[in-house]
Amino acid sequence: MPSDSVLRLVWIYPDLLSTYGDQGNVLVLEQRARRRGIPVETLHVRSADPVPESGDIYLIGGGEDRPQILAAQRLRRDGGLHRAIGRGAAMLAVCAGYQIMGSVFGGEEGQPVEGIGLLDIASGRGTGRAVGELVAETDPALGVPTLTGFENHMGVTRLGPGVRPLSRTVVGTGNGDGTEGCYAGKVIGTYLHGPALARTPGLADLLLTWATGTQLGPIDDVWFERLRQERLAATLPRT
Ligand code: GLN
């Protein structure tokens, strides 16, 4: 992104995948960019509309099984997100949105549904629903503190060699194999709602750094940090 230009955020399919408050991730990115003096423009793309290719950061959220299937079909047909990621845009995909990014995920009867193949992951149905608070230690290579959030999903996700786990679960289920989420290039997938970026603003700053190509200065995070510490204290087992 050139230094004098606007940061373009694209919120994909609010009419299908906006069940769990993940739109808060968009608000956090907007706010943290503006506090650094970076002008921001946000586009909400409904599922009847084409996904623009010119965005800098794409966001997609969680939702129920049927809208998830519809979203996968429309994104595959549209192709705009593929082209955007192909030219180096960043992305945060949450829960249903995360599963869609893979090759396959479980539909409402557990049937395999084709994903859009942007991440080397495959999801199916677990034996029970994973519901509750989650704490996970982030991959140290990312320089992001411990993640917190809540999860609410049936899906389990297997990571292929083309992605790295975003984190290792301390409390909660995540992918279902001791890891939580994944990343490859500038694309992050996670099961964390919360919204995730309000719970862990370091993750928001990672996306902003990737998108702007610049190191961001620190900002006053006292309220974010208070929330993070409160959630950690409430979720971690007492020793
Ligand atoms: N329908 C998916 C599942 O249950 C995703 C749910 C969600 O987005 N929270 O696994």
Tab-separated table of C-alpha atoms and ligand atoms in Angstrom:
chain	number	residue	atom	x	y	z
A	1	MET	CA	0.000	0.000	0.000
A	2	PRO	CA	1.582	3.399	-0.964
A	3	SER	CA	2.237	5.651	2.063
A	4	ASP	CA	-0.239	8.389	1.013
A	5	SER	CA	-3.153	6.144	0.130
A	6	VAL	CA	-6.225	4.903	1.942
A	7	LEU	CA	-6.337	1.482	3.636
A	8	ARG	CA	-9.246	-0.461	2.121
A	9	LEU	CA	-11.064	-2.934	4.370
A	10	VAL	CA	-13.570	-5.336	2.821
A	11	TRP	CA	-16.213	-6.994	5.038
A	12	ILE	CA	-17.528	-9.970	3.132
A	13	TYR	CA	-21.146	-11.085	3.157
A	14	PRO	CA	-22.638	-9.398	6.257
A	15	ASP	CA	-26.028	-10.718	5.075
A	16	LEU	CA	-24.852	-14.361	5.451
A	17	LEU	CA	-22.009	-14.500	7.960
A	18	SER	CA	-22.570	-11.973	10.700
A	19	THR	CA	-24.047	-14.118	13.458
A	20	TYR	CA	-21.361	-13.893	16.148
A	21	GLY	CA	-20.407	-10.217	16.265
A	22	ASP	CA	-17.304	-10.680	14.102
A	23	GLN	CA	-18.019	-7.349	12.435
A	24	GLY	CA	-16.310	-5.935	15.529
A	25	ASN	CA	-13.040	-7.024	13.886
A	26	VAL	CA	-13.689	-4.445	11.159
A	27	LEU	CA	-14.303	-1.725	13.752
A	28	VAL	CA	-11.093	-2.568	15.617
A	29	LEU	CA	-9.006	-2.417	12.421
A	30	GLU	CA	-10.624	0.895	11.424
A	31	GLN	CA	-9.980	2.396	14.821
A	32	ARG	CA	-6.394	1.154	15.204
A	33	ALA	CA	-5.470	2.363	11.702
A	34	ARG	CA	-7.025	5.815	12.225
A	35	ARG	CA	-5.284	6.215	15.584
A	36	ARG	CA	-2.024	5.784	13.633
A	37	GLY	CA	-3.080	8.476	11.150
A	38	ILE	CA	-3.859	5.945	8.393
A	39	PRO	CA	-7.043	6.876	6.478
A	40	VAL	CA	-9.461	3.973	6.125
A	41	GLU	CA	-12.289	3.128	3.773
A	42	THR	CA	-14.568	0.152	4.534
A	43	LEU	CA	-16.698	-1.637	2.017
A	44	HIS	CA	-19.491	-4.019	3.111
A	45	VAL	CA	-20.010	-6.537	0.294
A	46	ARG	CA	-23.344	-8.333	0.341
A	47	SER	CA	-23.559	-11.803	-1.152
A	48	ALA	CA	-25.404	-10.604	-4.287
A	49	ASP	CA	-22.519	-8.246	-5.098
A	50	PRO	CA	-19.075	-8.913	-6.569
A	51	VAL	CA	-16.107	-8.991	-4.202
A	52	PRO	CA	-13.775	-6.140	-5.233
A	53	GLU	CA	-10.170	-7.093	-5.923
A	54	SER	CA	-8.608	-3.846	-4.747
A	55	GLY	CA	-8.961	-4.319	-0.963
A	56	ASP	CA	-6.010	-4.358	1.428
A	57	ILE	CA	-7.569	-6.456	4.223
A	58	TYR	CA	-10.531	-8.812	3.752
A	59	LEU	CA	-12.638	-10.009	6.685
A	60	ILE	CA	-15.231	-12.748	6.878
A	61	GLY	CA	-17.083	-13.987	9.954
A	62	GLY	CA	-18.918	-16.928	11.456
A	63	GLY	CA	-22.440	-18.090	10.812
A	64	GLU	CA	-24.852	-20.967	10.598
A	65	ASP	CA	-24.446	-24.006	8.352
A	66	ARG	CA	-26.765	-23.052	5.479
A	67	PRO	CA	-25.560	-19.455	4.990
A	68	GLN	CA	-22.027	-20.872	5.224
A	69	ILE	CA	-22.710	-23.229	2.277
A	70	LEU	CA	-24.260	-20.390	0.265
A	71	ALA	CA	-21.295	-18.124	1.010
A	72	ALA	CA	-18.827	-20.778	-0.168
A	73	GLN	CA	-20.742	-21.261	-3.445
A	74	ARG	CA	-20.921	-17.534	-4.128
A	75	LEU	CA	-17.287	-16.832	-3.269
A	76	ARG	CA	-16.152	-19.664	-5.532
A	77	ARG	CA	-18.305	-18.437	-8.401
A	78	ASP	CA	-17.240	-14.797	-7.881
A	79	GLY	CA	-13.472	-15.357	-7.797
A	80	GLY	CA	-12.730	-11.782	-6.586
A	81	LEU	CA	-11.361	-12.925	-3.225
A	82	HIS	CA	-8.972	-15.381	-4.921
A	83	ARG	CA	-7.640	-12.654	-7.164
A	84	ALA	CA	-7.229	-10.244	-4.230
A	85	ILE	CA	-5.321	-12.776	-2.100
A	86	GLY	CA	-3.320	-13.767	-5.194
A	87	ARG	CA	-2.060	-10.199	-5.543
A	88	GLY	CA	-1.061	-10.056	-1.862
A	89	ALA	CA	-4.051	-8.771	0.143
A	90	ALA	CA	-4.339	-9.789	3.821
A	91	MET	CA	-7.283	-11.635	5.312
A	92	LEU	CA	-8.878	-12.629	8.615
A	93	ALA	CA	-11.419	-15.462	8.360
A	94	VAL	CA	-13.374	-16.544	11.445
A	95	CYS	CA	-15.078	-19.890	12.170
A	96	ALA	CA	-17.554	-20.586	9.321
A	97	GLY	CA	-15.493	-18.131	7.246
A	98	TYR	CA	-12.319	-19.993	8.257
A	99	GLN	CA	-13.749	-23.396	7.267
A	100	ILE	CA	-14.859	-21.987	3.902
A	101	MET	CA	-11.238	-21.072	3.111
A	102	GLY	CA	-10.283	-24.757	3.018
A	103	SER	CA	-10.842	-27.504	0.464
A	104	VAL	CA	-13.889	-28.979	2.231
A	105	PHE	CA	-16.105	-28.478	5.310
A	106	GLY	CA	-19.077	-30.220	6.924
A	107	GLY	CA	-22.595	-29.116	5.946
A	108	GLU	CA	-25.730	-29.157	8.137
A	109	GLU	CA	-25.995	-32.973	7.951
A	110	GLY	CA	-22.248	-33.413	8.114
A	111	GLN	CA	-22.070	-33.866	4.324
A	112	PRO	CA	-18.833	-32.697	2.715
A	113	VAL	CA	-19.193	-29.286	1.066
A	114	GLU	CA	-16.550	-27.894	-1.257
A	115	GLY	CA	-14.633	-24.902	0.132
A	116	ILE	CA	-12.829	-22.222	-1.845
A	117	GLY	CA	-9.318	-23.611	-1.426
A	118	LEU	CA	-7.451	-20.527	-0.233
A	119	LEU	CA	-5.972	-22.335	2.777
A	120	ASP	CA	-4.539	-25.860	2.927
A	121	ILE	CA	-7.085	-27.095	5.473
A	122	ALA	CA	-9.975	-29.576	5.476
A	123	SER	CA	-12.849	-29.444	7.956
A	124	GLY	CA	-15.515	-31.939	8.934
A	125	ARG	CA	-17.913	-32.429	11.811
A	126	GLY	CA	-16.674	-33.256	15.301
A	127	THR	CA	-18.488	-35.511	17.747
A	128	GLY	CA	-19.903	-32.626	19.799
A	129	ARG	CA	-20.260	-28.878	19.725
A	130	ALA	CA	-17.278	-26.896	21.012
A	131	VAL	CA	-18.730	-24.017	23.021
A	132	GLY	CA	-16.957	-21.767	25.485
A	133	GLU	CA	-13.970	-19.598	26.219
A	134	LEU	CA	-10.691	-20.424	24.528
A	135	VAL	CA	-7.111	-19.485	25.368
A	136	ALA	CA	-4.249	-20.296	23.014
A	137	GLU	CA	-0.510	-19.569	22.832
A	138	THR	CA	0.268	-17.862	19.525
A	139	ASP	CA	3.068	-19.068	17.223
A	140	PRO	CA	6.093	-17.145	18.608
A	141	ALA	CA	7.118	-16.226	15.030
A	142	LEU	CA	4.126	-13.860	14.869
A	143	GLY	CA	5.012	-11.762	17.930
A	144	VAL	CA	1.381	-11.688	19.108
A	145	PRO	CA	0.472	-12.314	22.773
A	146	THR	CA	-1.749	-15.155	24.032
A	147	LEU	CA	-5.077	-15.303	22.187
A	148	THR	CA	-8.406	-15.306	23.979
A	149	GLY	CA	-11.924	-15.531	22.578
A	150	PHE	CA	-14.934	-17.775	22.548
A	151	GLU	CA	-15.778	-20.614	20.231
A	152	ASN	CA	-19.096	-22.101	19.133
A	153	HIS	CA	-18.770	-24.701	16.372
A	154	MET	CA	-19.298	-28.329	15.401
A	155	GLY	CA	-16.473	-28.365	12.910
A	156	VAL	CA	-12.986	-29.799	13.395
A	157	THR	CA	-10.181	-28.752	11.081
A	158	ARG	CA	-7.140	-30.656	9.833
A	159	LEU	CA	-4.151	-28.548	8.776
A	160	GLY	CA	-2.172	-29.476	5.666
A	161	PRO	CA	1.542	-28.798	5.082
A	162	GLY	CA	0.747	-25.497	3.321
A	163	VAL	CA	-0.303	-23.723	6.547
A	164	ARG	CA	1.098	-23.244	10.052
A	165	PRO	CA	-0.983	-23.406	13.236
A	166	LEU	CA	-1.847	-19.919	14.468
A	167	SER	CA	-1.606	-21.104	18.067
A	168	ARG	CA	-1.681	-24.027	20.504
A	169	THR	CA	-4.771	-24.359	22.678
A	170	VAL	CA	-4.401	-24.053	26.440
A	171	VAL	CA	-8.158	-24.072	27.137
A	172	GLY	CA	-10.768	-24.993	24.537
A	173	THR	CA	-11.000	-27.015	21.317
A	174	GLY	CA	-9.940	-24.883	18.329
A	175	ASN	CA	-9.046	-27.101	15.359
A	176	GLY	CA	-9.588	-30.167	17.553
A	177	ASP	CA	-5.995	-31.460	17.586
A	178	GLY	CA	-4.407	-29.142	20.155
A	179	THR	CA	-3.945	-26.320	17.673
A	180	GLU	CA	-6.136	-23.283	17.025
A	181	GLY	CA	-6.518	-21.588	13.651
A	182	CYS	CA	-3.798	-21.335	11.029
A	183	TYR	CA	-1.999	-18.890	8.766
A	184	ALA	CA	-0.300	-18.903	5.393
A	185	GLY	CA	1.147	-15.834	3.714
A	186	LYS	CA	-1.024	-12.941	4.890
A	187	VAL	CA	-4.143	-15.046	5.464
A	188	ILE	CA	-5.219	-15.899	9.022
A	189	GLY	CA	-8.005	-18.310	9.917
A	190	THR	CA	-9.318	-18.807	13.446
A	191	TYR	CA	-12.245	-20.231	15.395
A	192	LEU	CA	-12.091	-17.277	17.776
A	193	HIS	CA	-15.053	-14.964	18.178
A	194	GLY	CA	-14.994	-12.206	20.723
A	195	PRO	CA	-14.507	-10.373	18.369
A	196	ALA	CA	-10.995	-11.789	18.073
A	197	LEU	CA	-9.262	-8.485	17.314
A	198	ALA	CA	-10.829	-6.718	20.309
A	199	ARG	CA	-9.656	-9.575	22.520
A	200	THR	CA	-6.144	-9.575	21.014
A	201	PRO	CA	-5.304	-6.227	19.382
A	202	GLY	CA	-1.802	-7.545	18.596
A	203	LEU	CA	-3.467	-9.672	15.913
A	204	ALA	CA	-5.101	-6.544	14.464
A	205	ASP	CA	-1.723	-4.808	14.362
A	206	LEU	CA	-0.175	-7.840	12.615
A	207	LEU	CA	-2.791	-7.542	9.840
A	208	LEU	CA	-2.239	-3.779	9.626
A	209	THR	CA	1.549	-4.271	9.425
A	210	TRP	CA	1.144	-6.864	6.642
A	211	ALA	CA	-1.255	-4.609	4.732
A	212	THR	CA	0.685	-1.345	5.050
A	213	GLY	CA	4.174	-2.835	4.893
A	214	THR	CA	5.214	-0.518	7.747
A	215	GLN	CA	6.053	-0.988	11.413
A	216	LEU	CA	3.271	0.586	13.493
A	217	GLY	CA	3.928	2.728	16.549
A	218	PRO	CA	2.440	1.701	19.908
A	219	ILE	CA	-0.899	3.191	20.991
A	220	ASP	CA	-2.599	3.405	24.354
A	221	ASP	CA	-4.113	-0.050	24.854
A	222	VAL	CA	-5.094	0.150	28.479
A	223	TRP	CA	-8.744	-0.917	27.958
A	224	PHE	CA	-7.896	-3.691	25.489
A	225	GLU	CA	-5.232	-5.008	27.850
A	226	ARG	CA	-7.604	-4.868	30.824
A	227	LEU	CA	-10.141	-6.982	28.873
A	228	ARG	CA	-7.421	-9.446	27.816
A	229	GLN	CA	-6.159	-9.882	31.368
A	230	GLU	CA	-9.709	-10.249	32.697
A	231	ARG	CA	-10.535	-12.980	30.161
A	232	LEU	CA	-7.250	-14.796	30.833
A	233	ALA	CA	-7.852	-14.701	34.593
A	234	ALA	CA	-11.447	-15.927	34.156
A	235	THR	CA	-10.548	-18.751	31.750
A	236	LEU	CA	-7.205	-20.203	32.796
A	237	PRO	CA	-7.370	-22.945	35.435
A	238	ARG	CA	-6.424	-21.717	38.902
A	239	THR	CA	-3.086	-23.053	40.099
B	1	GLN	N1	-21.342	-23.898	11.116
B	1	GLN	C1	-19.968	-24.033	11.515
B	1	GLN	C2	-19.738	-25.053	12.622
B	1	GLN	O1	-20.599	-25.278	13.449
B	1	GLN	C3	-19.435	-22.660	11.917
B	1	GLN	C4	-20.056	-22.073	13.153
B	1	GLN	C5	-19.590	-20.672	13.452
B	1	GLN	O2	-19.281	-19.914	12.549
B	1	GLN	N2	-19.545	-20.293	14.716
B	1	GLN	O3	-18.660	-25.642	12.683
